[in-house]
Amino acid sequence: MLEDGGNMATVQIRLPSVMGTVVEGALQFSIEAESVGGALEVIAKRFPRVGLHLFDETGGLRPHVLCFHNGKNTRWLDNLDGAVNQGDTLLFMQAVSGG
Amino acid sequence: MGVVVVVGTAKGAFILRSNKDRKSWEIEGPLFKGWKVTTAARDADGTYLFGTASDVYGAAIQKSKDLKTWRQVSAGPAYAEGGKHTLTQVWKILPHNGVCYAGVAEAGLFRSEDGGESWEPFTGLNEHRTRDAWCPGAGGLCAHAILVDPRNPKRIWCGISGVGVFRSDDGGVSWNAKNNGVPVIIEDKDYSDIGFCVHALAQDPNSPDRIYRQDHRGMFRTRDGGENWERIENGLDSGFGFPVARDRASGALFIVPLESDEYRVPKDGRFQVFRSRDDGDSWQPLSRGLPQENFFSIVLRGAMDVDHLDPGGVYMGTTSGDVFVSVDEGDSWTALPCRLPRVQCVAAFVDD
């Protein structure tokens, strides 16, 4: 909870190891956000070098990038308006397919 | 003096280093493990610029002064959010006279005046009147070849696979297709000036209107900046191939012909480079040190470069990860002791 009394929460962001060269090894960091969608917006705006690789020109996640909110695939959510709570985790992974 | 050769592959970049005799090589890497390294350049300040890409995570430009510490630029070439086009790969970075040019896929051309930190599109090309009819080739819809007239930087050429060569004479504001003399590959029902499949371009810096073109439909040359192209295949048993390089010191041209666009492999499994010492009037095969049987790997358009030393060094990587080096202008070749991932690009740099 921030001082302004809003519903902001500290969310842990975890990136796949292949992104290490993008973030100079800092594969985990935290942001403040109110919702899942808000957290994605914060990443895109505050961390443009990361955002470039997670989001495409549609403004949404790249087709083979998955985002899990506390283990739940955000693609399965009806929308991204759901609140995030203190200590929640957003884990990004690539969708592995084929072989 | 030393030579640095960057070998960009489908899974990272490898750095080859040698001294001026170029007899023995140290191999470092991979850099950008897990990322495709699609193009490499070095600007006048000595800063390296690499294009990196991932099928999952998209494309970016990385910068380094020393090939060890890297930083991704945060405002690289990009199409507008919500627009029609997606940027999937940086195919070519060309620093020239304080300006950096980048050719990308989906096909477009961008420029930077701050060392690659921020980029602006060449709207006259990226939104050309024919743009909606551009049709991708087998390698995608990519702007992979960029030339700038050393006498006049407002004169720029850009090659796009499946579309053709465009030239601007006004610094990139307006662009006109320049393919007269080259057979069309994909005829468009509305536009007669597109549908040409340029694979690579090389320019004579002493006579910049003289440009050599490895095209889908054969080897061509223009002597008037692209107004007219003539076929130059004397001595070739196939005009199909991908790379073309020109050595500034000797003027020699190098190409790697393949058996037709249908098969796209070295004919009969014999890996040969062809060289011209007369501006493309005739070609001679070079095979000493190259596999002459059971070799069915190829050299992609960006995977051959020359170092412009005397005698000239020629470097090429194959789709099966072999790296071949010649330090006698192609007369003989040595395979380096490595087997890398599929080689996307090769770029040679000479240090004083």
CSV table of C-alpha atoms in Angstrom, one decimal:
chain,number,residue,atom,x,y,z
A,1,MET,CA,0.0,0.0,0.0
A,2,LEU,CA,1.4,3.4,-1.0
A,3,GLU,CA,1.2,6.6,0.9
A,4,ASP,CA,-1.6,8.0,-1.2
A,5,GLY,CA,-3.8,5.3,0.0
A,6,GLY,CA,-4.4,3.8,-3.4
A,7,ASN,CA,-4.3,0.1,-4.1
A,8,MET,CA,-0.8,0.0,-5.5
A,9,ALA,CA,1.1,-3.2,-4.7
A,10,THR,CA,4.7,-4.2,-5.1
A,11,VAL,CA,4.8,-7.0,-7.8
A,12,GLN,CA,7.8,-9.1,-8.5
A,13,ILE,CA,8.7,-9.4,-12.1
A,14,ARG,CA,10.6,-12.5,-13.3
A,15,LEU,CA,12.1,-12.7,-16.8
A,16,PRO,CA,13.4,-15.8,-18.7
A,17,SER,CA,17.2,-16.2,-18.6
A,18,VAL,CA,17.6,-15.5,-22.3
A,19,MET,CA,16.6,-11.9,-21.5
A,20,GLY,CA,19.7,-11.6,-19.4
A,21,THR,CA,21.6,-9.8,-22.1
A,22,VAL,CA,18.8,-7.2,-22.3
A,23,VAL,CA,18.7,-6.4,-18.6
A,24,GLU,CA,22.4,-6.8,-17.8
A,25,GLY,CA,21.6,-9.9,-15.7
A,26,ALA,CA,18.8,-8.3,-13.6
A,27,LEU,CA,16.2,-10.9,-14.4
A,28,GLN,CA,14.1,-10.1,-11.3
A,29,PHE,CA,12.9,-6.7,-10.3
A,30,SER,CA,9.8,-5.2,-8.7
A,31,ILE,CA,7.3,-2.6,-9.8
A,32,GLU,CA,4.3,-0.9,-8.3
A,33,ALA,CA,0.9,-1.5,-9.9
A,34,GLU,CA,-2.8,-1.9,-9.2
A,35,SER,CA,-3.8,-4.5,-11.7
A,36,VAL,CA,-2.3,-7.1,-14.0
A,37,GLY,CA,-2.8,-4.9,-17.0
A,38,GLY,CA,-1.4,-1.9,-15.1
A,39,ALA,CA,1.7,-3.9,-14.3
A,40,LEU,CA,2.2,-4.7,-18.0
A,41,GLU,CA,1.9,-1.1,-18.8
A,42,VAL,CA,4.5,-0.1,-16.2
A,43,ILE,CA,6.9,-2.6,-17.7
A,44,ALA,CA,6.4,-1.3,-21.2
A,45,LYS,CA,6.8,2.3,-20.2
A,46,ARG,CA,9.5,2.2,-17.5
A,47,PHE,CA,11.5,-0.6,-19.0
A,48,PRO,CA,11.3,0.0,-22.7
A,49,ARG,CA,14.2,-2.4,-23.5
A,50,VAL,CA,12.3,-5.2,-21.8
A,51,GLY,CA,9.0,-4.1,-23.1
A,52,LEU,CA,10.3,-4.3,-26.7
A,53,HIS,CA,10.8,-8.0,-26.3
A,54,LEU,CA,7.5,-8.8,-24.4
A,55,PHE,CA,5.1,-6.7,-26.4
A,56,ASP,CA,4.7,-6.2,-30.2
A,57,GLU,CA,3.2,-3.5,-32.4
A,58,THR,CA,-0.3,-4.5,-31.4
A,59,GLY,CA,0.5,-3.3,-27.9
A,60,GLY,CA,-0.2,-6.8,-26.5
A,61,LEU,CA,2.1,-9.6,-25.5
A,62,ARG,CA,4.1,-11.1,-28.4
A,63,PRO,CA,2.3,-14.3,-29.7
A,64,HIS,CA,4.8,-16.7,-28.1
A,65,VAL,CA,5.3,-14.8,-24.8
A,66,LEU,CA,3.4,-16.1,-21.8
A,67,CYS,CA,2.8,-14.2,-18.6
A,68,PHE,CA,1.7,-16.0,-15.5
A,69,HIS,CA,0.2,-14.1,-12.6
A,70,ASN,CA,0.9,-16.1,-9.5
A,71,GLY,CA,1.1,-19.2,-11.7
A,72,LYS,CA,-2.1,-18.5,-13.7
A,73,ASN,CA,-1.7,-17.8,-17.5
A,74,THR,CA,-3.0,-14.3,-18.1
A,75,ARG,CA,-4.2,-15.4,-21.5
A,76,TRP,CA,-6.9,-17.3,-19.7
A,77,LEU,CA,-8.2,-14.3,-17.9
A,78,ASP,CA,-11.3,-12.6,-19.2
A,79,ASN,CA,-9.5,-9.3,-18.9
A,80,LEU,CA,-6.4,-7.8,-17.3
A,81,ASP,CA,-8.3,-5.6,-14.8
A,82,GLY,CA,-7.8,-8.0,-11.9
A,83,ALA,CA,-6.1,-6.5,-8.9
A,84,VAL,CA,-2.5,-7.4,-7.9
A,85,ASN,CA,-1.6,-7.8,-4.3
A,86,GLN,CA,1.6,-7.1,-2.4
A,87,GLY,CA,4.2,-9.8,-3.2
A,88,ASP,CA,2.4,-11.1,-6.3
A,89,THR,CA,4.6,-12.5,-9.1
A,90,LEU,CA,4.4,-12.0,-12.8
A,91,LEU,CA,6.5,-14.6,-14.5
A,92,PHE,CA,7.3,-14.3,-18.2
A,93,MET,CA,8.1,-17.4,-20.2
A,94,GLN,CA,8.3,-18.3,-23.9
A,95,ALA,CA,5.7,-20.7,-25.2
A,96,VAL,CA,7.6,-23.8,-26.1
A,97,SER,CA,6.1,-25.6,-29.0
A,98,GLY,CA,7.3,-27.9,-31.7
A,99,GLY,CA,10.5,-30.0,-31.4
B,1,MET,CA,47.3,-4.6,-36.7
B,2,GLY,CA,44.7,-7.3,-36.3
B,3,VAL,CA,41.5,-8.5,-37.9
B,4,VAL,CA,38.2,-9.1,-36.1
B,5,VAL,CA,35.6,-11.2,-37.9
B,6,VAL,CA,32.1,-11.3,-36.4
B,7,VAL,CA,30.1,-14.4,-37.3
B,8,GLY,CA,26.5,-14.0,-36.4
B,9,THR,CA,24.5,-17.2,-36.1
B,10,ALA,CA,21.1,-18.4,-35.4
B,11,LYS,CA,22.2,-18.9,-31.8
B,12,GLY,CA,24.6,-16.1,-30.9
B,13,ALA,CA,27.6,-14.4,-32.3
B,14,PHE,CA,31.2,-15.7,-32.4
B,15,ILE,CA,34.2,-13.4,-32.6
B,16,LEU,CA,37.3,-14.5,-34.7
B,17,ARG,CA,40.5,-12.7,-34.0
B,18,SER,CA,43.8,-12.8,-35.8
B,19,ASN,CA,46.9,-10.7,-36.4
B,20,LYS,CA,47.7,-9.2,-39.8
B,21,ASP,CA,48.9,-12.5,-41.3
B,22,ARG,CA,45.5,-14.0,-40.6
B,23,LYS,CA,47.0,-17.5,-40.4
B,24,SER,CA,45.7,-18.6,-37.0
B,25,TRP,CA,42.5,-17.6,-35.4
B,26,GLU,CA,41.1,-17.4,-31.9
B,27,ILE,CA,37.4,-18.1,-31.6
B,28,GLU,CA,35.3,-16.5,-28.8
B,29,GLY,CA,31.6,-16.8,-28.1
B,30,PRO,CA,28.8,-17.1,-28.2
B,31,LEU,CA,27.7,-13.6,-27.5
B,32,PHE,CA,24.0,-13.2,-27.1
B,33,LYS,CA,23.5,-16.9,-26.5
B,34,GLY,CA,20.0,-17.9,-27.5
B,35,TRP,CA,19.5,-14.9,-29.9
B,36,LYS,CA,20.0,-14.7,-33.6
B,37,VAL,CA,22.7,-12.2,-34.5
B,38,THR,CA,21.6,-11.0,-37.9
B,39,THR,CA,24.0,-8.2,-38.8
B,40,ALA,CA,27.1,-6.5,-37.5
B,41,ALA,CA,28.6,-3.2,-38.2
B,42,ARG,CA,31.2,-0.8,-36.7
B,43,ASP,CA,30.9,3.0,-36.9
B,44,ALA,CA,33.7,5.5,-37.4
B,45,ASP,CA,34.0,5.9,-33.6
B,46,GLY,CA,34.7,2.2,-33.3
B,47,THR,CA,31.4,1.3,-31.8
B,48,TYR,CA,30.0,-2.0,-32.8
B,49,LEU,CA,26.3,-2.3,-33.6
B,50,PHE,CA,24.7,-5.8,-33.8
B,51,GLY,CA,21.2,-6.7,-34.9
B,52,THR,CA,19.8,-9.3,-32.6
B,53,ALA,CA,16.5,-11.2,-33.0
B,54,SER,CA,14.4,-13.9,-31.5
B,55,ASP,CA,11.4,-15.6,-33.0
B,56,VAL,CA,9.8,-15.2,-29.6
B,57,TYR,CA,11.1,-11.8,-28.3
B,58,GLY,CA,11.5,-9.7,-31.4
B,59,ALA,CA,14.5,-7.7,-32.7
B,60,ALA,CA,16.8,-5.1,-31.2
B,61,ILE,CA,20.1,-3.3,-31.8
B,62,GLN,CA,23.0,-3.8,-29.3
B,63,LYS,CA,26.0,-1.6,-29.0
B,64,SER,CA,29.5,-2.1,-27.6
B,65,LYS,CA,32.8,-0.4,-27.7
B,66,ASP,CA,34.8,-3.5,-26.9
B,67,LEU,CA,32.7,-6.5,-28.0
B,68,LYS,CA,32.5,-7.4,-24.3
B,69,THR,CA,30.2,-4.9,-22.6
B,70,TRP,CA,26.9,-4.5,-24.4
B,71,ARG,CA,23.9,-2.2,-24.2
B,72,GLN,CA,20.6,-2.6,-26.0
B,73,VAL,CA,19.4,0.7,-27.5
B,74,SER,CA,16.0,1.5,-26.1
B,75,ALA,CA,14.6,3.4,-29.1
B,76,GLY,CA,15.6,1.2,-32.0
B,77,PRO,CA,14.0,1.1,-35.4
B,78,ALA,CA,10.3,0.4,-34.9
B,79,TYR,CA,6.9,0.6,-36.6
B,80,ALA,CA,4.1,2.4,-35.0
B,81,GLU,CA,2.0,0.6,-32.4
B,82,GLY,CA,-1.3,-0.3,-33.9
B,83,GLY,CA,0.0,0.0,-37.4
B,84,LYS,CA,0.1,-2.6,-40.2
B,85,HIS,CA,3.7,-3.6,-39.9
B,86,THR,CA,5.8,-5.7,-37.5
B,87,LEU,CA,9.5,-5.4,-37.1
B,88,THR,CA,10.9,-8.9,-37.0
B,89,GLN,CA,14.6,-8.6,-37.8
B,90,VAL,CA,17.3,-6.0,-38.5
B,91,TRP,CA,18.9,-7.2,-41.7
B,92,LYS,CA,21.5,-4.6,-42.3
B,93,ILE,CA,23.2,-1.8,-40.3
B,94,LEU,CA,25.3,0.7,-42.3
B,95,PRO,CA,27.1,3.5,-40.6
B,96,HIS,CA,28.0,6.1,-43.2
B,97,ASN,CA,29.4,9.6,-42.7
B,98,GLY,CA,27.8,10.1,-39.3
B,99,VAL,CA,24.5,8.6,-40.2
B,100,CYS,CA,23.5,5.1,-39.4
B,101,TYR,CA,21.1,3.3,-41.7
B,102,ALA,CA,19.1,0.1,-40.8
B,103,GLY,CA,17.2,-2.2,-43.2
B,104,VAL,CA,14.7,-4.4,-41.5
B,105,ALA,CA,11.9,-6.9,-42.0
B,106,GLU,CA,9.1,-6.4,-42.5
B,107,ALA,CA,10.7,-4.4,-45.2
B,108,GLY,CA,11.6,-0.9,-44.2
B,109,LEU,CA,14.5,1.5,-43.9
B,110,PHE,CA,15.4,3.7,-40.9
B,111,ARG,CA,18.1,6.2,-40.1
B,112,SER,CA,19.8,7.4,-36.9
B,113,GLU,CA,21.9,10.5,-36.4
B,114,ASP,CA,22.9,9.8,-32.8
B,115,GLY,CA,24.9,6.6,-33.2
B,116,GLY,CA,21.9,4.3,-33.2
B,117,GLU,CA,20.2,5.5,-30.1
B,118,SER,CA,17.1,6.8,-31.8
B,119,TRP,CA,15.8,6.1,-35.3
B,120,GLU,CA,13.5,7.7,-37.9
B,121,PRO,CA,11.8,5.9,-40.7
B,122,PHE,CA,12.3,6.7,-44.4
B,123,THR,CA,8.6,7.2,-44.8
B,124,GLY,CA,8.9,7.7,-48.6
B,125,LEU,CA,10.1,4.1,-48.9
B,126,ASN,CA,8.4,2.4,-46.0
B,127,GLU,CA,5.0,3.8,-47.2
B,128,HIS,CA,5.8,3.7,-50.9
B,129,ARG,CA,2.8,3.9,-53.2
B,130,THR,CA,3.4,0.2,-54.1
B,131,ARG,CA,3.9,-0.9,-50.4
B,132,ASP,CA,0.6,-2.9,-50.1
B,133,ALA,CA,1.7,-5.0,-53.1
B,134,TRP,CA,5.1,-6.0,-51.8
B,135,CYS,CA,5.3,-9.7,-51.6
B,136,PRO,CA,7.8,-11.5,-49.4
B,137,GLY,CA,10.5,-13.9,-50.7
B,138,ALA,CA,11.6,-17.1,-49.1
B,139,GLY,CA,13.6,-15.2,-46.6
B,140,GLY,CA,10.7,-12.9,-45.7
B,141,LEU,CA,9.9,-9.4,-46.7
B,142,CYS,CA,13.2,-7.8,-45.9
B,143,ALA,CA,15.2,-4.7,-46.7
B,144,HIS,CA,18.7,-6.2,-46.6
B,145,ALA,CA,20.9,-4.1,-48.9
B,146,ILE,CA,21.8,-0.4,-48.4
B,147,LEU,CA,24.3,1.6,-50.4
B,148,VAL,CA,25.1,5.3,-50.0
B,149,ASP,CA,27.0,7.3,-52.7
B,150,PRO,CA,30.3,8.4,-51.1
B,151,ARG,CA,30.2,11.5,-53.3
B,152,ASN,CA,26.7,12.4,-52.5
B,153,PRO,CA,25.0,11.1,-49.3
B,154,LYS,CA,21.6,12.1,-50.6
B,155,ARG,CA,21.8,9.3,-53.2
B,156,ILE,CA,20.8,6.1,-51.5
B,157,TRP,CA,20.0,2.6,-52.8
B,158,CYS,CA,17.9,0.0,-50.9
B,159,GLY,CA,17.4,-3.6,-52.0
B,160,ILE,CA,14.3,-5.5,-50.9
B,161,SER,CA,13.8,-9.2,-51.6
B,162,GLY,CA,10.8,-9.9,-53.8
B,163,VAL,CA,10.3,-6.2,-54.5
B,164,GLY,CA,13.5,-4.8,-56.1
B,165,VAL,CA,16.1,-2.0,-55.8
B,166,PHE,CA,14.9,1.5,-55.0
B,167,ARG,CA,17.0,4.7,-55.3
B,168,SER,CA,16.5,8.0,-53.7
B,169,ASP,CA,18.3,11.1,-55.0
B,170,ASP,CA,17.0,13.5,-52.4
B,171,GLY,CA,18.3,12.1,-49.1
B,172,GLY,CA,15.5,9.5,-48.8
B,173,VAL,CA,12.4,11.6,-49.2
B,174,SER,CA,11.3,10.0,-52.5
B,175,TRP,CA,12.2,6.6,-53.9
B,176,ASN,CA,12.0,5.2,-57.4
B,177,ALA,CA,12.4,1.5,-58.4
B,178,LYS,CA,15.5,0.8,-60.4
B,179,ASN,CA,15.3,-2.6,-62.0
B,180,ASN,CA,15.4,-2.0,-65.7
B,181,GLY,CA,17.1,-5.0,-67.4
B,182,VAL,CA,16.4,-7.5,-64.6
B,183,PRO,CA,13.6,-10.0,-65.2
B,184,VAL,CA,10.7,-9.8,-62.9
B,185,ILE,CA,10.2,-12.7,-60.4
B,186,ILE,CA,6.7,-12.0,-59.1
B,187,GLU,CA,4.7,-9.9,-61.5
B,188,ASP,CA,2.2,-7.6,-59.8
B,189,LYS,CA,-1.1,-6.9,-61.5
B,190,ASP,CA,-1.1,-3.2,-60.7
B,191,TYR,CA,2.6,-2.1,-60.5
B,192,SER,CA,5.1,-2.9,-63.2
B,193,ASP,CA,8.0,-1.5,-61.2
B,194,ILE,CA,8.0,-4.0,-58.4
B,195,GLY,CA,8.3,-7.8,-58.2
B,196,PHE,CA,12.1,-8.1,-58.6
B,197,CYS,CA,14.1,-10.2,-56.2
B,198,VAL,CA,17.4,-8.7,-55.4
B,199,HIS,CA,19.5,-10.9,-53.1
B,200,ALA,CA,22.5,-8.7,-52.5
B,201,LEU,CA,24.3,-5.6,-53.7
B,202,ALA,CA,28.0,-4.5,-53.8
B,203,GLN,CA,29.3,-1.1,-54.9
B,204,ASP,CA,32.5,0.2,-56.4
B,205,PRO,CA,33.3,3.1,-54.0
B,206,ASN,CA,35.6,4.7,-56.7
B,207,SER,CA,32.8,4.6,-59.2
B,208,PRO,CA,29.6,4.5,-57.1
B,209,ASP,CA,27.2,4.2,-60.0
B,210,ARG,CA,28.8,0.8,-60.7
B,211,ILE,CA,26.9,-1.7,-58.6
B,212,TYR,CA,26.9,-5.4,-58.7
B,213,ARG,CA,23.7,-7.3,-58.0
B,214,GLN,CA,23.2,-10.9,-57.1
B,215,ASP,CA,19.6,-11.3,-58.0
B,216,HIS,CA,17.2,-14.2,-57.9
B,217,ARG,CA,17.3,-14.2,-61.7
B,218,GLY,CA,21.1,-14.0,-62.1
B,219,MET,CA,24.1,-11.8,-61.7
B,220,PHE,CA,23.8,-8.3,-62.9
B,221,ARG,CA,25.7,-5.0,-63.1
B,222,THR,CA,24.8,-1.4,-63.5
B,223,ARG,CA,27.2,1.3,-64.6
B,224,ASP,CA,24.7,4.1,-64.3
B,225,GLY,CA,23.4,3.9,-60.7
B,226,GLY,CA,20.7,1.4,-61.5
B,227,GLU,CA,19.1,3.0,-64.5
B,228,ASN,CA,20.0,0.0,-66.5
B,229,TRP,CA,21.2,-3.5,-65.5
B,230,GLU,CA,23.1,-5.9,-67.6
B,231,ARG,CA,23.6,-9.6,-67.0
B,232,ILE,CA,27.2,-10.7,-66.2
B,233,GLU,CA,27.4,-14.4,-66.1
B,234,ASN,CA,30.3,-15.3,-68.4
B,235,GLY,CA,32.0,-18.3,-66.8
B,236,LEU,CA,29.1,-19.1,-64.4
B,237,ASP,CA,27.1,-22.3,-64.7
B,238,SER,CA,24.4,-20.8,-62.6
B,239,GLY,CA,23.5,-17.2,-61.9
B,240,PHE,CA,21.5,-18.0,-58.8
B,241,GLY,CA,23.1,-17.3,-55.4
B,242,PHE,CA,22.9,-15.0,-52.4
B,243,PRO,CA,26.0,-13.0,-51.4
B,244,VAL,CA,28.2,-10.7,-53.4
B,245,ALA,CA,31.2,-9.0,-52.1
B,246,ARG,CA,33.8,-6.6,-53.6
B,247,ASP,CA,37.3,-6.2,-52.3
B,248,ARG,CA,38.4,-2.6,-52.4
B,249,ALA,CA,42.1,-3.3,-52.6
B,250,SER,CA,42.0,-5.6,-55.6
B,251,GLY,CA,38.6,-4.8,-57.1
B,252,ALA,CA,37.8,-8.5,-57.1
B,253,LEU,CA,34.2,-9.6,-56.8
B,254,PHE,CA,33.2,-12.8,-55.0
B,255,ILE,CA,29.9,-14.8,-55.3
B,256,VAL,CA,28.7,-18.3,-54.4
B,257,PRO,CA,26.5,-19.6,-57.1
B,258,LEU,CA,24.0,-22.4,-56.4
B,259,GLU,CA,22.1,-24.9,-58.5
B,260,SER,CA,19.0,-22.9,-59.5
B,261,ASP,CA,16.3,-21.3,-57.3
B,262,GLU,CA,14.5,-24.6,-57.2
B,263,TYR,CA,17.3,-26.6,-55.5
B,264,ARG,CA,19.5,-23.9,-53.9
B,265,VAL,CA,22.5,-26.1,-53.1
B,266,PRO,CA,26.1,-26.3,-54.5
B,267,LYS,CA,25.8,-28.0,-57.8
B,268,ASP,CA,26.8,-31.7,-57.5
B,269,GLY,CA,27.9,-31.1,-53.9
B,270,ARG,CA,30.9,-29.1,-55.0
B,271,PHE,CA,31.4,-26.0,-52.9
B,272,GLN,CA,32.8,-23.3,-55.2
B,273,VAL,CA,33.3,-19.5,-54.9
B,274,PHE,CA,33.5,-17.6,-58.2
B,275,ARG,CA,35.7,-14.6,-58.5
B,276,SER,CA,35.8,-11.8,-61.1
B,277,ARG,CA,38.9,-9.7,-61.6
B,278,ASP,CA,37.4,-7.7,-64.5
B,279,ASP,CA,34.4,-6.0,-62.9
B,280,GLY,CA,32.1,-8.9,-63.6
B,281,ASP,CA,33.0,-9.4,-67.3
B,282,SER,CA,34.1,-13.0,-66.5
B,283,TRP,CA,34.1,-15.3,-63.6
B,284,GLN,CA,36.6,-18.1,-62.5
B,285,PRO,CA,35.8,-20.9,-60.0
B,286,LEU,CA,37.8,-21.1,-56.8
B,287,SER,CA,37.8,-24.4,-55.0
B,288,ARG,CA,41.2,-25.1,-53.4
B,289,GLY,CA,40.5,-26.0,-49.8
B,290,LEU,CA,36.8,-26.1,-50.2
B,291,PRO,CA,34.8,-29.4,-50.0
B,292,GLN,CA,34.4,-30.8,-53.5
B,293,GLU,CA,32.0,-33.6,-52.8
B,294,ASN,CA,28.9,-34.2,-50.6
B,295,PHE,CA,28.7,-30.5,-49.6
B,296,PHE,CA,25.1,-29.2,-49.7
B,297,SER,CA,25.3,-26.2,-47.4
B,298,ILE,CA,25.0,-22.7,-48.6
B,299,VAL,CA,26.2,-19.1,-47.9
B,300,LEU,CA,23.4,-16.7,-47.0
B,301,ARG,CA,23.3,-13.2,-48.4
B,302,GLY,CA,24.9,-11.6,-45.4
B,303,ALA,CA,27.3,-14.4,-44.6
B,304,MET,CA,30.3,-13.3,-46.7
B,305,ASP,CA,32.6,-10.4,-46.3
B,306,VAL,CA,36.1,-9.1,-47.3
B,307,ASP,CA,38.6,-7.2,-45.2
B,308,HIS,CA,40.0,-5.0,-48.0
B,309,LEU,CA,43.6,-5.8,-47.0
B,310,ASP,CA,46.4,-6.6,-49.5
B,311,PRO,CA,46.3,-9.5,-50.1
B,312,GLY,CA,42.6,-9.6,-49.6
B,313,GLY,CA,40.9,-11.7,-46.9
B,314,VAL,CA,37.6,-13.3,-47.7
B,315,TYR,CA,35.4,-14.8,-45.0
B,316,MET,CA,32.2,-16.8,-45.3
B,317,GLY,CA,30.0,-18.9,-43.1
B,318,THR,CA,27.5,-21.6,-44.2
B,319,THR,CA,24.1,-22.7,-43.1
B,320,SER,CA,25.7,-25.8,-41.5
B,321,GLY,CA,28.0,-23.6,-39.4
B,322,ASP,CA,31.3,-24.0,-41.3
B,323,VAL,CA,33.5,-20.9,-41.5
B,324,PHE,CA,35.9,-20.7,-44.4
B,325,VAL,CA,38.7,-18.1,-44.6
B,326,SER,CA,40.9,-17.1,-47.6
B,327,VAL,CA,43.8,-14.7,-47.1
B,328,ASP,CA,44.9,-14.8,-50.8
B,329,GLU,CA,41.9,-13.3,-52.5
B,330,GLY,CA,40.1,-16.6,-52.8
B,331,ASP,CA,42.9,-18.7,-54.3
B,332,SER,CA,42.9,-21.0,-51.4
B,333,TRP,CA,40.6,-21.6,-48.4
B,334,THR,CA,40.9,-22.9,-44.9
B,335,ALA,CA,38.0,-24.2,-42.8
B,336,LEU,CA,38.3,-23.0,-39.2
B,337,PRO,CA,38.1,-25.6,-36.5
B,338,CYS,CA,34.5,-25.0,-35.5
B,339,ARG,CA,31.0,-26.1,-36.3
B,340,LEU,CA,28.7,-23.2,-35.4
B,341,PRO,CA,25.0,-22.8,-35.6
B,342,ARG,CA,23.5,-21.6,-38.9
B,343,VAL,CA,25.5,-18.6,-40.0
B,344,GLN,CA,23.4,-15.5,-40.6
B,345,CYS,CA,26.0,-12.9,-41.1
B,346,VAL,CA,29.8,-12.4,-41.4
B,347,ALA,CA,31.5,-9.0,-41.0
B,348,ALA,CA,35.2,-8.3,-41.1
B,349,PHE,CA,36.9,-5.4,-39.3
B,350,VAL,CA,40.5,-4.3,-39.4
B,351,ASP,CA,42.2,-2.7,-36.4
B,352,ASP,CA,45.2,-0.5,-36.8
